Coordinates of C-alpha atoms in Angstrom, one line a residue:
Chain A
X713 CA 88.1 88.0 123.5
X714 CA 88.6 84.4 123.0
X715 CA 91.8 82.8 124.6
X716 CA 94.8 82.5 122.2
X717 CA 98.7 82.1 122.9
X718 CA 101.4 84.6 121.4
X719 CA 104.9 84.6 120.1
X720 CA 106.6 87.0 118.7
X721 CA 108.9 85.7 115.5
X722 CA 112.5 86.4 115.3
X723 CA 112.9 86.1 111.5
X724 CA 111.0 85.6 108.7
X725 CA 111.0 82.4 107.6
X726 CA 110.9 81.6 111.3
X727 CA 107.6 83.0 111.1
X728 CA 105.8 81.3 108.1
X729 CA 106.4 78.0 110.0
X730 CA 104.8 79.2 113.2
X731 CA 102.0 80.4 111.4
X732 CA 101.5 76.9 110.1
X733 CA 99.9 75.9 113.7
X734 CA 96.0 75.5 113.3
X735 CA 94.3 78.7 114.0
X736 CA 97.3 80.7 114.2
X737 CA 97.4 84.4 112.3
X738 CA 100.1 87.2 111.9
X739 CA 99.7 90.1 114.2
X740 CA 101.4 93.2 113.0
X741 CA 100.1 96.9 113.6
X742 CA 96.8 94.9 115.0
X743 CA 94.9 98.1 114.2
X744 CA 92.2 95.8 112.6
X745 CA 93.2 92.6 113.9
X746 CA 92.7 93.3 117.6
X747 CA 89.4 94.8 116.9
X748 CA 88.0 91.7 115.1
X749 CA 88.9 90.1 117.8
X750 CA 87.6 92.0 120.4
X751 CA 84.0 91.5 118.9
X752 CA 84.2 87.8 118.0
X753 CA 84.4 88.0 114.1
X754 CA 88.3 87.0 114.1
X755 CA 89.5 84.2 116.3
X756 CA 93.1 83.0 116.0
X757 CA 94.0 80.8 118.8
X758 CA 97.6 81.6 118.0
X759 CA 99.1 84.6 117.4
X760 CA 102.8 85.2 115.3
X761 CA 104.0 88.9 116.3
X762 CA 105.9 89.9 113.1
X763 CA 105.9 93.5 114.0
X764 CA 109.6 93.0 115.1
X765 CA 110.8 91.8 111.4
X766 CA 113.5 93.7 110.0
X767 CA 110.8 94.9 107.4
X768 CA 110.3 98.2 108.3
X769 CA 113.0 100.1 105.5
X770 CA 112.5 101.5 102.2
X771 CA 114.5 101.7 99.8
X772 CA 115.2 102.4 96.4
X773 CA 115.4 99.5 93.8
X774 CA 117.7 99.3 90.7
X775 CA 115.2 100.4 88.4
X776 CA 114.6 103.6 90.0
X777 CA 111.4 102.4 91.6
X778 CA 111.2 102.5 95.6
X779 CA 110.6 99.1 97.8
X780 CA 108.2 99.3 100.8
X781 CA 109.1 96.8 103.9
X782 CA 105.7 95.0 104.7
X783 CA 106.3 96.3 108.6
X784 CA 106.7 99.7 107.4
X785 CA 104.4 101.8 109.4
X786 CA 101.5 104.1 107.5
X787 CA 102.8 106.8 108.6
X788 CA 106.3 106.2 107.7
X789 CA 105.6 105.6 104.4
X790 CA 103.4 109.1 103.9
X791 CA 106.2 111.1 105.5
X792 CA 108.7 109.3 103.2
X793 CA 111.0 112.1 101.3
X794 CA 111.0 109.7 98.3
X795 CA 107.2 108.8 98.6
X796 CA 106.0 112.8 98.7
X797 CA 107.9 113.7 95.8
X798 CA 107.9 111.0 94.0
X799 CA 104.7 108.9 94.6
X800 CA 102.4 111.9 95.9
X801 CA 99.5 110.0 95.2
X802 CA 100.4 107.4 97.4
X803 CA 101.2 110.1 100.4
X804 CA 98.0 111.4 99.8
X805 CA 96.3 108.1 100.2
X806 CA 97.5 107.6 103.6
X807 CA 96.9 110.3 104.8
X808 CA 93.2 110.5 104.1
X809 CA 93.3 107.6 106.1
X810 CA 92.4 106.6 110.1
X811 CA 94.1 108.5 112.7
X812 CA 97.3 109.9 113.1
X813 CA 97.4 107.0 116.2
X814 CA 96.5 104.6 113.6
X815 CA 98.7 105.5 110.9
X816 CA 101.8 105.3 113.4
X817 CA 100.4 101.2 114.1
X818 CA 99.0 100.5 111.0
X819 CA 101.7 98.0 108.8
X820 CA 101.9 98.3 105.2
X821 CA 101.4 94.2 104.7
X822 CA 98.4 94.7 107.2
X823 CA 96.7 97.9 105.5
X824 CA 96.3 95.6 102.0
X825 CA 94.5 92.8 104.4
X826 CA 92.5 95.0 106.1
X827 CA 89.1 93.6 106.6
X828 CA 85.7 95.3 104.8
X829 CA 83.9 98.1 106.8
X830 CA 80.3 96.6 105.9
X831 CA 78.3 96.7 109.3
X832 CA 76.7 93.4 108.6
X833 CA 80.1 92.1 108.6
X834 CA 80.8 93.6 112.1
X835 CA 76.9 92.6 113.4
X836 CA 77.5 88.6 114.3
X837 CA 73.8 88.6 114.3
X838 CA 73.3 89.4 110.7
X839 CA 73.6 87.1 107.8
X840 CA 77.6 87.8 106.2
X841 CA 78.7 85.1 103.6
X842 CA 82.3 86.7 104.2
X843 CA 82.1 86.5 108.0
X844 CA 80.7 82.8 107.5
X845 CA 80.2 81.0 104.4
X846 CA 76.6 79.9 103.9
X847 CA 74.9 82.6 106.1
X848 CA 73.8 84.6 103.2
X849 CA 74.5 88.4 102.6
X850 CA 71.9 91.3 104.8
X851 CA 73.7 94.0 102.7
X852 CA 71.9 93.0 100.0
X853 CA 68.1 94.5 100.6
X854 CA 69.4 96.1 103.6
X855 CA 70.9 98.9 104.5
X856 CA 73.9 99.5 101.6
X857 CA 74.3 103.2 101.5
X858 CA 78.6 102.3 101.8
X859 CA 78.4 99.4 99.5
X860 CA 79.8 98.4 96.1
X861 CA 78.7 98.9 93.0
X862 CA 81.0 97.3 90.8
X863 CA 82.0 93.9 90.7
X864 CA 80.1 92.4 92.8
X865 CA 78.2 89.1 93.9
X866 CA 74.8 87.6 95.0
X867 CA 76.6 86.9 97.5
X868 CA 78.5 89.9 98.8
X869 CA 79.0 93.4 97.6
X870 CA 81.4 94.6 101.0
X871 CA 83.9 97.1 99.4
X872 CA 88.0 97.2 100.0
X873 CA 88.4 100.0 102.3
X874 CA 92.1 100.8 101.7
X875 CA 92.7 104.3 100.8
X876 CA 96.5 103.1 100.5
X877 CA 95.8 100.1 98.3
X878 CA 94.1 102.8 96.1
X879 CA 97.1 104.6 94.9
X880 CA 99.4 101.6 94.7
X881 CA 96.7 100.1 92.0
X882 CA 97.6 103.2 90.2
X883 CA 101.0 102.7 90.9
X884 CA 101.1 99.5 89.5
X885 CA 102.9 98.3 92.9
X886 CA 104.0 94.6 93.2
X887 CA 103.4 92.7 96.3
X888 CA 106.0 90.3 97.7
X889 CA 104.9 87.2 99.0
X890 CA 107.0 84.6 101.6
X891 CA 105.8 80.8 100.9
X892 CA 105.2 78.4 103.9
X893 CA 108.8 76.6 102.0
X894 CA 110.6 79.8 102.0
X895 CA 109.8 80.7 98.2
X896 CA 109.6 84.2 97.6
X897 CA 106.7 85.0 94.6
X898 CA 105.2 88.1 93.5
X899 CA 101.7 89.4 92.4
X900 CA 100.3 92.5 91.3
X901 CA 98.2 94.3 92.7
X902 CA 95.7 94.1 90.6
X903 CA 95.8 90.4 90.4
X904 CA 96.5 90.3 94.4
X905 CA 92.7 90.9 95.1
X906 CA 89.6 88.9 94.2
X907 CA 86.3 89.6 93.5
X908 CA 83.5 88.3 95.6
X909 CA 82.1 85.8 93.6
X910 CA 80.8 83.2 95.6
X911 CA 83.6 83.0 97.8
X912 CA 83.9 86.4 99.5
X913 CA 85.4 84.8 102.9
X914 CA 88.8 84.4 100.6
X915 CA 89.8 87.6 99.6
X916 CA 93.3 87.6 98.0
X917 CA 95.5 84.9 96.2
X918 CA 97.6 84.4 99.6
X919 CA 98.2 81.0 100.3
X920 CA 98.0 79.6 103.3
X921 CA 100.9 80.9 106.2
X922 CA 101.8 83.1 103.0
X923 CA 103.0 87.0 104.8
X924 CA 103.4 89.6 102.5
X925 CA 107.4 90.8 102.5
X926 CA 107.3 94.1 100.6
X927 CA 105.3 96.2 98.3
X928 CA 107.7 97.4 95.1
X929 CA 106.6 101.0 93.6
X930 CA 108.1 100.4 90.0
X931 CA 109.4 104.1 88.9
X932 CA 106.6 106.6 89.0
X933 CA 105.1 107.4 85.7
X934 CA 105.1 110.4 83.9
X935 CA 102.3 113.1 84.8
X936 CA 101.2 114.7 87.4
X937 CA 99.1 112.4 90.3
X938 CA 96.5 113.1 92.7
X939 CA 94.2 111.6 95.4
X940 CA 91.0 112.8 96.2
X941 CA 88.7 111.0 98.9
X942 CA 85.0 111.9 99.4
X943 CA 83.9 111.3 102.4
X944 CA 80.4 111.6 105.1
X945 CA 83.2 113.7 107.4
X946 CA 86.4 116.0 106.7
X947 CA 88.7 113.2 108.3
X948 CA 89.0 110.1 110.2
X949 CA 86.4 108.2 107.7
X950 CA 86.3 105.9 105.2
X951 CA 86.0 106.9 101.7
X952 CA 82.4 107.2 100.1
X953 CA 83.8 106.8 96.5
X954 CA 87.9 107.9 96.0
X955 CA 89.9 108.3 92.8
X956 CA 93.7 107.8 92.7
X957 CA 94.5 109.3 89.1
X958 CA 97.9 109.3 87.3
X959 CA 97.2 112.0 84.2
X960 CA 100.4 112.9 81.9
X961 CA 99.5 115.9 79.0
X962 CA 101.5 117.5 76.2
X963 CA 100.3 120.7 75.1
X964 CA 96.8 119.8 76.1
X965 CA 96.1 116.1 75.1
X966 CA 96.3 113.7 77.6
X967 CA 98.8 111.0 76.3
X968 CA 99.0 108.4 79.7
X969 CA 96.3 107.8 82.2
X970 CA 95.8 106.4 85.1
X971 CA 92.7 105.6 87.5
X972 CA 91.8 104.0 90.1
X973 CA 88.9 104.0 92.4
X974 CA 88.3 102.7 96.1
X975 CA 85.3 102.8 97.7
X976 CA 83.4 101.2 94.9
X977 CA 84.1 97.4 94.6
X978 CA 85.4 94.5 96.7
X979 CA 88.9 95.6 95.6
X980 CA 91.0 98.8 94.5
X981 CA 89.0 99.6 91.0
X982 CA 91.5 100.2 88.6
X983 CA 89.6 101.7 85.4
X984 CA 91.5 100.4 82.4
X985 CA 88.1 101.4 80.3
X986 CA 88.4 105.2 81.5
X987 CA 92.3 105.6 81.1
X988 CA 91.0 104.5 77.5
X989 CA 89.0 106.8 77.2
X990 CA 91.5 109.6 78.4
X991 CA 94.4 108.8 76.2
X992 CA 95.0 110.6 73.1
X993 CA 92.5 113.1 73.7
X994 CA 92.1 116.6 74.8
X995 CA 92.6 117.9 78.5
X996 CA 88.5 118.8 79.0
X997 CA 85.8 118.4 80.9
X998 CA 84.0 116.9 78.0
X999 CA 86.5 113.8 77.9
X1000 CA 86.7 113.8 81.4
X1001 CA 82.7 112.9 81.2
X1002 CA 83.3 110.2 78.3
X1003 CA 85.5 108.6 80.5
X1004 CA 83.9 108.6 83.7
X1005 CA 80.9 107.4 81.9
X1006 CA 83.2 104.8 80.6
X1007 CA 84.4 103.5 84.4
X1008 CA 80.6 103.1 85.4
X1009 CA 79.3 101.5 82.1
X1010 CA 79.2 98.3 84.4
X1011 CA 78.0 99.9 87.8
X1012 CA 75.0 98.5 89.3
X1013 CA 73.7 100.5 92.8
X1014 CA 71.8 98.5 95.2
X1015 CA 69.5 100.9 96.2
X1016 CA 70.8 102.5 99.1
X1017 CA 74.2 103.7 97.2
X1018 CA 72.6 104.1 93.9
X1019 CA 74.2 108.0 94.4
X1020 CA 77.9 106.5 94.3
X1021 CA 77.2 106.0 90.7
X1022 CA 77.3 109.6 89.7
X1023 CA 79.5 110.5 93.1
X1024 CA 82.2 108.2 91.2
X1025 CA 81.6 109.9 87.9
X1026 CA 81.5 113.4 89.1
X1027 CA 85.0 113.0 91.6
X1028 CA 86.8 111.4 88.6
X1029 CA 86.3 114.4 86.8
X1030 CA 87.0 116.8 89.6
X1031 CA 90.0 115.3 89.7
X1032 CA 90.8 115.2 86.3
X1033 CA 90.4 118.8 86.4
X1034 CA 92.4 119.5 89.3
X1035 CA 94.9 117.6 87.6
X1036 CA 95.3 120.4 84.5
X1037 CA 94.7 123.2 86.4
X1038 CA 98.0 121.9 88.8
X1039 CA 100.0 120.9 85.6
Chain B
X232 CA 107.2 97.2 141.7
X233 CA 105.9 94.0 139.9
X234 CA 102.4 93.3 139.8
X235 CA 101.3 90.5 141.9
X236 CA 98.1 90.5 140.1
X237 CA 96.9 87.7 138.2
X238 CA 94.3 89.6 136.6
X239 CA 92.4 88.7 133.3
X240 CA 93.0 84.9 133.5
X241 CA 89.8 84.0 133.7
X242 CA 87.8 84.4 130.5
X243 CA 84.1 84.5 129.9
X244 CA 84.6 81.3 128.4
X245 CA 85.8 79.1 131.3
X246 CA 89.5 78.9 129.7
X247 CA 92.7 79.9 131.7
X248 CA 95.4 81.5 129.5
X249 CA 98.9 81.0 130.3
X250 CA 100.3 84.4 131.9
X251 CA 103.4 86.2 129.8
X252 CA 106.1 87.8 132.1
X253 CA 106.9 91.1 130.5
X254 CA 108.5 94.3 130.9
X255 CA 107.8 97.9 129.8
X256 CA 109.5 100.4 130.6
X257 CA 106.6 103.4 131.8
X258 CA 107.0 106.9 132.2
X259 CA 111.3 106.0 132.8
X260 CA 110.8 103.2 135.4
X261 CA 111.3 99.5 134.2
X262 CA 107.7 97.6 135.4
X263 CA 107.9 93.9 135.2
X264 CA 104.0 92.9 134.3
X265 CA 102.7 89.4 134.2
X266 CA 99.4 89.5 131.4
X267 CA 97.1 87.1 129.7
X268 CA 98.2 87.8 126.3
X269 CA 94.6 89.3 125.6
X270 CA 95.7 92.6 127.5
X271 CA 95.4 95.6 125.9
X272 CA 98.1 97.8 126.2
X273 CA 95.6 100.6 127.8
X274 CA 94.5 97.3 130.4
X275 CA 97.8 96.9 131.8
X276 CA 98.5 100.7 132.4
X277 CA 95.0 100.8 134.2
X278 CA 94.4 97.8 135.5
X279 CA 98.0 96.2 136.7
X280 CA 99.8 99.8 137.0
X281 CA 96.9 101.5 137.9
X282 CA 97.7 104.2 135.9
X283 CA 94.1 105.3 135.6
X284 CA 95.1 108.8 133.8
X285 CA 95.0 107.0 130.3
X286 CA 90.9 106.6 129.3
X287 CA 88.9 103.8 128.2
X288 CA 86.2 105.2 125.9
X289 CA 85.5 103.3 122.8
X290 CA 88.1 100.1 123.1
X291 CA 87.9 100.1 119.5
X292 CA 90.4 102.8 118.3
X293 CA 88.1 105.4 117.5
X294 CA 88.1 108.3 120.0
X295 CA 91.0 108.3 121.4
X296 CA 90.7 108.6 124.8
X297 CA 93.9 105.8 125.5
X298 CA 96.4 107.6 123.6
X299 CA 99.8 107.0 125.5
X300 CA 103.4 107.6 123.3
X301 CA 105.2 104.4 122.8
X302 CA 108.4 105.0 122.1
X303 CA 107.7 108.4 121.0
X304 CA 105.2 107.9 119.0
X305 CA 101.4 108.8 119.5
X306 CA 99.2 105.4 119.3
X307 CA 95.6 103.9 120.6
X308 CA 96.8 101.9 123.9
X309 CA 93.5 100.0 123.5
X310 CA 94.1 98.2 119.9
X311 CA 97.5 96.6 120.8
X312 CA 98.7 94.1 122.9
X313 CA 101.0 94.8 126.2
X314 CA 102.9 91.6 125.2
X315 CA 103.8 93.1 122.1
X316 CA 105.7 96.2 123.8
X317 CA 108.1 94.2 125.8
X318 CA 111.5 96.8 126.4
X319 CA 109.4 99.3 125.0
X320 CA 109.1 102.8 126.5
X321 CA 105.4 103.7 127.0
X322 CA 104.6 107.5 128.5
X323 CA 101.2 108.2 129.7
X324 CA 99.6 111.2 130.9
X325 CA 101.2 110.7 134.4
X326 CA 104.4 111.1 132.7
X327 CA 104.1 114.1 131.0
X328 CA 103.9 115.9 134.3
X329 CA 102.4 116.4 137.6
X330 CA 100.3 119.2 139.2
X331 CA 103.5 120.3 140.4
X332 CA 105.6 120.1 137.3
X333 CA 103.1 120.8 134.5
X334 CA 104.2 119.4 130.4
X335 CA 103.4 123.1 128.9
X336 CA 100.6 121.0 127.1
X337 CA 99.1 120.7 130.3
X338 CA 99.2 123.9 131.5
X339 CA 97.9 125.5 128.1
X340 CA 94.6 123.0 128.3
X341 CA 94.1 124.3 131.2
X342 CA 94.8 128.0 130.7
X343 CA 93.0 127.7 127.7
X344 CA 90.2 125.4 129.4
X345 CA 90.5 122.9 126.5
X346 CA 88.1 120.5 128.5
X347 CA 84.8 119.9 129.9
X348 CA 84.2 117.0 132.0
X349 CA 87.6 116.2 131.5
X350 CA 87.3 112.7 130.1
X351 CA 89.1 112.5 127.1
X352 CA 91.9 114.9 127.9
X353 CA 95.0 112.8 128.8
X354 CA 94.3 111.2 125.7
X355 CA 93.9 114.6 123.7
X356 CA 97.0 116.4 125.6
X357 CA 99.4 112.9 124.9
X358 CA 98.0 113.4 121.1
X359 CA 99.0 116.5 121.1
X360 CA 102.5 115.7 122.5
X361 CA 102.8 113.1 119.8
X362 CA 101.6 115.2 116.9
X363 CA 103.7 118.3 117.5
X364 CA 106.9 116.2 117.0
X365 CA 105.0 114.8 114.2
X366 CA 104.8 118.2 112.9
X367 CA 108.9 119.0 113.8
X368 CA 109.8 115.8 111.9
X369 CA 108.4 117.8 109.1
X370 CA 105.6 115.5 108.6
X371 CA 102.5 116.4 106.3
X372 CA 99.0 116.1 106.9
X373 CA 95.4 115.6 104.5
X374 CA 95.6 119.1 105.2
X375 CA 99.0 119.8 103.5
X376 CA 98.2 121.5 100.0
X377 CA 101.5 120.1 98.8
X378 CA 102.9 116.9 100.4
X379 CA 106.4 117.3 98.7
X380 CA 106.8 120.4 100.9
X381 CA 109.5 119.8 103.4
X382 CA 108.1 122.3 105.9
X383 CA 104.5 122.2 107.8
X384 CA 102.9 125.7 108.4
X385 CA 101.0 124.7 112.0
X386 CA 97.4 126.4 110.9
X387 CA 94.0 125.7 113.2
X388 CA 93.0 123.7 109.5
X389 CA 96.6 121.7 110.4
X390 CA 95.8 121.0 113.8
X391 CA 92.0 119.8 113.5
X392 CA 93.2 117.3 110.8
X393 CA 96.0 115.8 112.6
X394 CA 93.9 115.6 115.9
X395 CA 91.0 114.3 114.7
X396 CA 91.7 111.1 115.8
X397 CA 90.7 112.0 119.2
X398 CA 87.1 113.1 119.7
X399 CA 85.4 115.1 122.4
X400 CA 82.0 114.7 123.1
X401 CA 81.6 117.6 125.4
X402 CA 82.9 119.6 121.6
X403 CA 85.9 121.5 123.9
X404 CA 87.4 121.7 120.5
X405 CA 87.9 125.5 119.4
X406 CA 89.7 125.6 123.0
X407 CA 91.9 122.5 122.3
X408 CA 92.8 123.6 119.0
X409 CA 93.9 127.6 121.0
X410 CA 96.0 125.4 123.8
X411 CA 98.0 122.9 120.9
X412 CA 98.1 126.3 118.8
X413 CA 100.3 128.4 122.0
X414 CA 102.3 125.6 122.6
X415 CA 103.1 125.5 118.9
X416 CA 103.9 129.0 119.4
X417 CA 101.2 129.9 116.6
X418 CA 100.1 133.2 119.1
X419 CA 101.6 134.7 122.0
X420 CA 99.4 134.1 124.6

């Protein structure tokens, strides 16, 4: 690991200004971080330890929504009495995700930065446009069984591999952002990720020395909500294709919907064209089809992960049906 | 006590990093540590305390083999910092117990013979510490049908999902999931 030098930031705004050296990064759970590191793909040469910030609470907001502190812990945040009754889906996210070791490390704020699992990414050998600008993409023509197939780029088609950032897409969760000159601003999820394009190395709207503050959950909408992760292994493994879904019904016709998939693009997928094609109609397996065929209208596979197509189809559905039977 | 040690300072690059003077408090003694800022958690417990019971396997987070419990809580020693865990109270395997003064977790891996070779054991046992207060908090799992459920019923589908961040290439596992099961008090034995 490449030499670097570490302080550890008292307050927040304290921190935004350290960050402002050259090279330096935020170090919170360092789950992901510290790994980078280790292998030469992330090399800070100044470290700001924000794990200390008083950041770690939740807490209910006015509105009847719930705010998550950035430095809450993963596993905080799933155990949360408010979060498993209120925001299942989100519970269920996390933990379909890492370890139970990880989940106690793991920060909210860091969990939406986390870096793509794509092994050219990892392989400093192989051509990674994301890893370094210019050096091309090996996923593409190579081996992409894990890839996207949404969204995506000649020059990159990593996927987002948040399980978390999955459900708060569905959740319509706001992120809270800290400015270099101490403005507070906030983004959407939705808007908070960008697509590859051909800038994949710059993978949110943060600004530079920006550090995400807290994530608001605005009240959980009607319906019942689920999470379902499919996956090469039972646990401890990143999603192949998941579906966080949000499904409300009144004597059988769906009347809100909500979907969102990970696993499948370079961000959290939210599916405005399937929750279309839910609403208004009847609770079966014949509209969950229409509208899973609707969500993958645009897919594209690359060869390799050509299966994800239908995997996302036929787990939207599953899901959809889980949904009714539980409701 | 302190570590006169100035190990890790020099890098394969040819660069000397300034040493941090730290202190963590490990298995209820206060050790004062001096550490290139690179040091893993899991490197300053082996290497500077020469605490060797905690395992190096993957150094990436994926097996398991360093879990310690830092400040209660269950975590990989090898993805964090030692810097980072100044005042904080780290237990390792050493502190769990001795052969003397067995943690019941101990004794039931090996009454149960939850090992092999042996390797990734301190690692599984602190886990298992870590995930049965996990499970006393109330705490649900991937395997929890319904997460709004204040109570956990500890089944062997319970305890391979909450332990399955700590892998055992020798496959010991029906025999670790029997020792975390009796000290659960899931059977009588």
């Amino acid at each position: 690991m490449r030499p670097f030098t570490y302080e550890r930031a008292t307050d927040a705004r304290t921190a935004v200004g350290a960050v402002s050296r050259p090279g330096a990064k935020f170090i919170s759970g360092g789950t992901n971080l510290l790994d980078l590191m280790k292998l030469d793909i992330e090399r800070p040469g100044h470290l700001v330890d924000i794990s200390r910030l008083p950041l770690r609470d939740i807490e209910e907001l006015p509105d009847g929504g719930l705010r998550i502190g950035a430095q809450a812990a993963n596993s905080d945040v799933a155990a949360d009495a408010r979060v498993r009754t209120r925001y299942p889906v989100l519970s269920q996210a996390l933990l379909s995700g890492a370890s139970g070791q990880l989940r106690n490390k793991a920060s909210t704020g860091g969990n939406l930065l986390q870096r793509t699992r794509c092994p050219y990414f990892y392989d400093t050998a192989a051509g990674c446009n994301k890893r370094n600008p210019g050096s091309g993409c090996s996923a593409i023509g190579g081996f992409n069984r894990i890839h996207a197939i949404l969204g995506v780029s000649d020059s990159c088609i990593a996927t987002h591999p948040s399980d978390m950032a999955v459900a708060m897409t569905a959740l319509e969760a706001e992120i809270e952002l800290l400015g270099a000159e101490g403005s507070l601003r906030r983004v959407a999820i939705t808007d908070f990720y960008r697509l590859p394009g051909d800038t994949p190395h710059i993978e949110t709207v943060l600004r530079p020395r920006e550090m995400i503050t807290g994530v608001d959950l605005p009240p959980p909408p009607p319906g019942r909500q689920l999470y379902r992760k499919v996956r090469d292994r039972a646990s401890y493994e990143f999603a192949l294709v998941s579906v966080a879904a949000i499904v409300s019904t009144d004597q059988g016709t769906i009347n809100q919907a909500r979907v969102a998939f990970g696993g499948v693009a370079h961000k959290p997928w939210r599916s405005i064209e399937a929750e279309a094609a839910l609403t208004g109609r009847p609770a079966t397996m014949a509209t969950y089809r229409a509208a899973a065929v609707e969500a993958m209208r645009d897919a594209v596979g690359q060869g390799h992960n050509n299966f994800k197509i239908e995997l996302a189809k036929r787990t939207l559905c599953r899901t959809l049906a889980q949904l009714a039977r539980e409701s | 006590m302190s570590d006169s040690g100035t190990g890790a300072t020099g890098s394969s690059l040819g660069e000397m990093a300034q040493l941090s003077a730290i202190t963590l408090n490990v298995n209820d003694q206060a050790r004062r540590l001096e550490v290139d800022p690179r040091t893993s958690l899991l490197d300053a417990l082996r290497e500077h305390l020469h605490l060797i019971g905690t395992k190096k396997g993957c150094d990436h987070g994926q097996c398991g083999a360093c879990t310690v419990l830092i400040n209660g809580r269950r975590v990989n020693s090898c993805l964090t910092l030692a810097v980072m865990h100044e005042g904080d109270d780290v237990v390792t395997i050493e502190g769990l117990g001795d052969p003397d003064g067995l943690h019941p977790m101990q004794r039931a891996f090996v009454e149960r013979d939850g090992f092999q070779c042996g390797y990734c054991t301190p690692g599984q046992i602190c886990s298992a510490v870590g995930m049965l207060a996990e499970v006393e908090a109330g705490w649900p799992s991937h395997a929890t049908a319904d997460v709004a459920s204040p109570r956990v019923a500890l089944t062997d589908e319970e305890i391979r999902e909450r332990m399955s961040g700590n892998i055992c290439r020798c496959a010991a596992y029906p025999n670790i999931v029997a020792a975390v099961r009796s000290v659960a008090g899931g059977d009588p034995g």
